[in-house]
Amino acid sequence: MTTLKVIRLRPEGAFRTDLRSDTLWGLICWGIRAVYGNERLEAFLRAYTQDKQPPLLLSSAFPYVQDGEQLEYFLPNPLFLPQAAASRQSRSLEERKAEATGRKKLKKLKWLTKSQFERLLAAGDKRRALLQIVQEMENAESLLSVRILSEERVHIGVNRLTGGTKMESGAGLVFHAEEKYVIGQKRRKQGKKKNEQLPEAGLYFLYHAEPETEAMMLGALRFMSHIGLGGNRSIGKGKFTVQQPEPFELQLPAQTNVQVSVSLCSPTEEDIRHMQAHAALTAYELETRQGETGFLYNATKQGVPCLKEGSVLPGKPDNPYYGKLTKVSILAKSQVPVDIPHDLYHYGFALSIPAYYPQPD
């Protein structure tokens, strides 16, 4: 059993920005700078770049649902490559139809509960285990589920010189902005009860840190939660209540040979060579992460290629960590009013969970 810690973020309204591991880490860094000073922030960064010992590893934020005493944490469906089915030539038409239906169901399965995630980590036949999970969900008498709803909202900007809603050209200042909500649902076979309230839903993230770093992270995160986590802070979006840390225990397989990342990961060259040497134990999706510096500067950072959450990486007995802190530069198109007096970093360390991945025949 492996023990991490979990912090729940209860939304006080809509939010705009997906709180993935790199974004969360950046917000915590700004909070450390504001609450504890620049020297503490620089010491925190040196632990990653010089000491080679990550003082804080954290996951992306995932949804949770709480209905009374029942609390469900949802984790991303790992990107295990399903084992190949038997040759289609030797199967009947009905069997092939059933297989195609199963593939469609598995494709829609985005989130797993903690217990389902644990089962999949240990399963020898990943595809069969996933199909059993889908079947159990379809047959359940009562089931908690979650979705993150995105809506486009219309906003009207105000010209700060004239106080009106038009620019010099006469064009209006109407624009659209995306807002997100975490919606918890309780499905029953017998239907919804009259006047039944929706269960509480929010976001959470997992982390590992030493006590001193944990205390600093909590102070920084609570400070930032009042300002707003992510975009549209100036109009009250991204406000969260940061709840107390709690233990998060995961039952691990008896035999493990891979790691499932629950964060974004920017692999080092050594990591890539290790993945290439163990290609049969590797499954991932790539995404380029690019964003703004935020707060003090109006600048766009260069993109950093990352492995998505749920990526499966071969175990490393000598070095347990995947990923790195990447020093990034500002793109030439950015309109930066002043020179940025410090280095900019992108967080790309993986927080990963040991798992078993059967070797292909």
XYZ file of C-alpha atoms in Angstrom:
361
model
C 0.000 0.000 0.000
C 1.356 3.433 -0.890
C 0.364 6.529 1.064
C 0.145 9.965 -0.457
C -1.806 12.955 0.797
C -4.855 14.572 -0.733
C -6.184 18.141 -0.621
C -9.731 18.861 -1.725
C -10.550 22.156 -3.431
C -14.228 22.983 -3.029
C -15.326 25.480 -5.709
C -17.175 28.576 -4.559
C -18.383 29.216 -8.103
C -17.233 28.821 -11.679
C -13.585 28.589 -12.695
C -11.889 29.044 -16.034
C -8.540 27.271 -15.868
C -7.928 23.522 -15.717
C -5.797 22.987 -12.630
C -3.290 20.549 -14.032
C -0.022 19.777 -12.293
C 2.070 22.468 -14.019
C -0.574 25.155 -13.424
C -1.045 24.163 -9.766
C 2.698 24.213 -9.168
C 3.034 27.651 -10.771
C 0.228 29.039 -8.607
C 1.904 27.622 -5.493
C 5.193 29.290 -6.519
C 3.476 32.683 -6.857
C 1.909 32.112 -3.447
C 5.280 31.256 -1.872
C 6.735 34.462 -3.305
C 3.851 36.571 -1.981
C 3.595 34.988 1.491
C 7.150 33.900 2.350
C 9.321 36.084 0.129
C 11.534 35.619 -2.892
C 14.407 33.962 -0.989
C 12.156 31.087 0.124
C 10.941 30.650 -3.448
C 14.494 30.552 -4.823
C 15.503 27.944 -2.239
C 12.427 25.894 -3.192
C 13.442 26.027 -6.884
C 17.089 25.139 -6.142
C 15.975 21.879 -4.560
C 14.646 20.839 -7.988
C 17.461 22.177 -10.175
C 20.565 21.604 -8.023
C 19.771 19.135 -5.269
C 17.955 16.800 -7.742
C 15.501 16.012 -4.954
C 11.974 17.267 -5.744
C 10.708 18.915 -2.520
C 7.118 18.680 -3.768
C 5.541 16.219 -6.185
C 1.914 16.799 -7.066
C -0.753 15.470 -9.400
C -3.163 17.316 -11.612
C -6.514 18.196 -10.066
C -9.215 15.547 -10.586
C -12.884 15.544 -9.559
C -14.406 14.143 -6.392
C -18.030 13.638 -5.339
C -19.355 13.415 -1.779
C -22.875 12.270 -0.929
C -23.303 12.161 2.833
C -20.706 9.728 4.181
C -19.886 8.381 0.726
C -16.835 10.005 -0.853
C -15.597 9.017 -4.307
C -12.263 10.162 -5.736
C -12.035 9.875 -9.520
C -8.723 9.153 -11.261
C -7.846 9.164 -14.975
C -8.218 5.922 -16.887
C -4.604 4.731 -17.420
C -3.418 4.522 -21.006
C -2.655 0.797 -20.930
C -2.721 -0.593 -24.454
C -5.525 -3.212 -24.392
C -4.373 -6.738 -25.134
C -5.112 -7.797 -28.675
C -8.255 -9.865 -29.093
C -8.253 -13.159 -30.968
C -7.970 -13.022 -34.728
C -11.125 -11.582 -36.292
C -11.079 -14.202 -39.057
C -11.777 -16.928 -36.490
C -14.660 -15.096 -34.793
C -18.325 -15.059 -35.673
C -20.123 -11.907 -36.783
C -21.918 -11.627 -33.436
C -18.655 -11.901 -31.528
C -17.090 -9.206 -33.680
C -20.088 -6.928 -33.112
C -19.815 -7.449 -29.360
C -16.106 -6.647 -29.522
C -16.792 -3.414 -31.420
C -19.438 -2.422 -28.853
C -16.942 -3.088 -26.063
C -14.351 -0.855 -27.753
C -16.861 2.009 -27.938
C -17.717 1.664 -24.261
C -14.059 1.636 -23.235
C -13.354 4.717 -25.350
C -15.972 6.680 -23.370
C -14.558 5.622 -19.991
C -12.634 8.714 -18.838
C -12.732 8.438 -15.042
C -12.308 5.523 -12.646
C -13.148 5.495 -8.968
C -10.288 4.817 -6.568
C -11.292 1.147 -6.117
C -11.643 0.645 -9.882
C -8.253 2.281 -10.434
C -6.662 -0.094 -7.905
C -8.202 -3.111 -9.653
C -6.855 -2.000 -13.015
C -3.341 -1.441 -11.646
C -3.141 -5.119 -10.681
C -5.168 -6.720 -13.504
C -3.375 -9.122 -15.830
C -5.862 -8.613 -18.671
C -6.489 -4.862 -18.720
C -9.180 -4.991 -21.385
C -11.203 -7.642 -19.585
C -10.901 -5.756 -16.297
C -12.150 -2.545 -17.933
C -15.093 -4.339 -19.543
C -16.029 -5.815 -16.156
C -15.891 -2.337 -14.615
C -18.184 -0.979 -17.345
C -20.607 -3.887 -16.843
C -20.701 -3.334 -13.088
C -21.386 0.364 -13.578
C -24.269 -0.403 -15.943
C -25.804 -2.871 -13.472
C -25.263 -0.833 -10.288
C -28.405 0.007 -8.302
C -26.880 3.301 -7.219
C -23.869 5.046 -8.718
C -22.028 8.317 -8.064
C -20.649 9.939 -11.193
C -19.117 13.252 -12.156
C -18.681 15.533 -15.125
C -16.915 18.839 -15.665
C -19.331 21.099 -17.474
C -17.973 23.858 -19.734
C -20.164 26.775 -20.781
C -19.502 29.840 -22.931
C -20.489 33.055 -21.168
C -21.006 36.414 -22.886
C -19.105 39.349 -21.340
C -19.044 43.052 -22.168
C -15.781 44.898 -21.716
C -15.567 48.502 -20.559
C -13.270 51.058 -22.200
C -11.322 52.377 -19.207
C -10.721 55.754 -20.871
C -14.297 56.567 -21.833
C -16.263 54.378 -19.435
C -18.273 53.090 -22.416
C -18.515 49.747 -24.105
C -16.987 50.696 -27.457
C -13.482 51.086 -28.800
C -12.260 54.056 -30.854
C -13.215 52.216 -34.044
C -16.798 51.963 -32.819
C -16.617 48.197 -32.444
C -18.278 46.716 -29.393
C -16.373 45.084 -26.577
C -18.454 41.910 -26.468
C -16.495 38.707 -25.970
C -17.009 35.122 -24.868
C -15.234 33.297 -22.035
C -15.423 29.654 -21.030
C -16.478 28.810 -17.488
C -16.293 25.379 -15.857
C -18.310 23.663 -13.134
C -17.838 20.286 -11.423
C -21.203 18.506 -11.376
C -21.772 15.503 -9.125
C -24.565 13.084 -10.013
C -26.199 10.141 -8.265
C -27.821 7.670 -10.608
C -30.395 5.166 -9.357
C -32.110 2.434 -11.336
C -35.439 3.352 -9.755
C -35.029 7.000 -10.750
C -34.320 10.234 -8.921
C -36.029 10.862 -5.607
C -38.280 13.907 -5.278
C -36.430 17.092 -4.202
C -33.139 15.204 -4.105
C -30.124 17.510 -3.901
C -27.100 17.045 -6.117
C -24.118 15.657 -4.186
C -21.195 17.952 -3.374
C -18.521 17.950 -6.063
C -15.147 19.592 -6.443
C -11.511 19.023 -7.330
C -8.643 17.408 -5.457
C -4.959 16.765 -6.003
C -2.463 14.274 -4.595
C 1.008 15.191 -3.397
C 4.120 14.081 -1.592
C 6.198 16.566 0.407
C 8.294 16.868 3.531
C 6.482 18.529 6.499
C 8.249 21.894 6.122
C 7.507 22.073 2.409
C 3.933 20.923 3.013
C 3.318 23.762 5.494
C 4.725 26.314 3.044
C 2.626 24.897 0.187
C -0.554 25.084 2.283
C 0.076 28.703 3.234
C 0.746 29.635 -0.379
C -2.247 27.739 -1.723
C -4.672 29.218 0.802
C -3.434 32.708 -0.047
C -3.867 32.075 -3.780
C -7.324 30.543 -3.315
C -8.606 33.911 -2.029
C -7.171 35.709 -5.062
C -8.409 33.059 -7.483
C -6.813 29.990 -9.041
C -6.525 30.558 -12.771
C -8.090 32.985 -15.231
C -10.765 35.646 -14.718
C -9.669 36.244 -11.133
C -10.592 39.934 -11.460
C -14.272 39.070 -11.875
C -14.393 36.571 -9.022
C -13.714 33.295 -10.840
C -11.480 30.508 -9.562
C -12.300 30.888 -5.873
C -11.857 27.642 -3.925
C -11.984 26.576 -0.294
C -8.782 24.662 0.467
C -9.600 21.815 2.832
C -7.263 20.123 5.304
C -4.840 17.488 3.948
C -5.807 13.871 4.496
C -4.013 10.546 3.904
C -4.704 8.908 0.556
C -3.950 5.190 0.613
C -3.739 3.101 -2.529
C -3.624 -0.693 -2.563
C -0.791 -1.652 -4.888
C -0.306 -4.888 -6.857
C 1.942 -7.526 -5.325
C 4.073 -7.383 -8.466
C 4.915 -4.066 -10.175
C 6.992 -3.196 -13.218
C 5.614 0.162 -14.440
C 4.403 3.521 -13.134
C 1.139 5.287 -13.991
C 1.557 9.051 -13.973
C -1.239 11.098 -12.389
C 0.371 14.350 -13.505
C 1.826 15.842 -16.642
C 5.422 14.762 -17.243
C 8.224 16.399 -19.203
C 10.705 13.521 -19.571
C 14.466 13.970 -19.523
C 16.677 12.547 -22.273
C 17.591 9.703 -19.904
C 13.867 9.041 -19.330
C 13.235 8.882 -23.079
C 16.080 6.406 -23.610
C 14.705 4.224 -20.822
C 11.203 4.343 -22.361
C 12.606 3.427 -25.780
C 14.524 0.504 -24.268
C 11.291 -0.770 -22.687
C 8.793 0.148 -25.398
C 6.553 -2.829 -24.595
C 5.972 -1.385 -21.118
C 5.305 2.158 -22.310
C 2.043 3.840 -23.348
C 1.470 7.575 -23.466
C -0.109 10.536 -25.221
C 1.766 13.765 -25.968
C 0.589 17.327 -25.403
C 2.407 20.642 -25.775
C 1.843 22.862 -22.749
C 2.062 26.577 -23.384
C 0.675 29.491 -21.405
C 1.101 32.969 -19.985
C 3.483 34.029 -17.231
C 0.547 35.477 -15.300
C 0.269 38.128 -12.568
C 3.163 40.556 -13.135
C 3.979 40.105 -16.822
C 2.081 40.020 -20.098
C 4.174 37.370 -21.806
C 3.679 34.045 -23.560
C 6.067 31.244 -22.646
C 7.493 28.733 -25.093
C 5.707 25.387 -25.332
C 6.956 22.303 -23.500
C 6.098 18.771 -24.779
C 4.582 16.676 -21.986
C 3.185 13.206 -21.450
C -0.470 13.338 -20.438
C -1.953 12.138 -17.176
C -2.516 8.378 -17.220
C 0.681 7.659 -19.181
C 2.302 4.301 -18.412
C 6.075 4.415 -17.903
C 8.520 1.541 -17.293
C 9.819 1.261 -13.737
C 13.231 2.720 -12.919
C 14.978 0.936 -10.015
C 17.935 3.356 -9.915
C 16.050 6.659 -10.125
C 12.394 6.684 -9.053
C 11.642 10.084 -10.596
C 10.456 10.834 -14.105
C 10.521 14.353 -15.484
C 12.295 17.621 -14.881
C 11.978 21.337 -14.283
C 12.425 23.081 -17.651
C 13.774 26.608 -17.962
C 11.607 28.330 -20.556
C 11.975 31.524 -22.563
C 9.506 34.152 -23.739
C 8.210 33.975 -27.302
C 9.154 36.866 -29.567
C 5.489 37.754 -30.194
C 4.916 38.557 -26.511
C 4.390 42.186 -25.565
C 6.534 42.303 -22.427
C 6.545 45.802 -20.862
C 9.743 45.179 -18.814
C 12.570 42.691 -18.758
C 11.700 39.720 -16.550
C 14.320 39.779 -13.758
C 14.293 36.061 -13.011
C 14.268 32.682 -14.757
C 10.980 31.077 -15.758
C 10.398 27.369 -15.141
C 7.870 24.806 -16.270
C 7.077 22.013 -13.801
C 7.291 18.602 -15.444
C 7.982 16.061 -12.684
C 5.671 13.044 -12.629
C 3.794 11.902 -9.569
C 3.334 8.248 -10.407
C 1.699 5.126 -8.975
C 3.367 1.671 -9.260
C 1.409 -0.822 -11.362
C 1.666 -4.148 -13.156
C 1.754 -4.269 -16.975
C 1.886 -7.806 -18.454
C 4.577 -8.347 -21.068
C 3.170 -9.079 -24.545
C 3.537 -12.636 -25.808
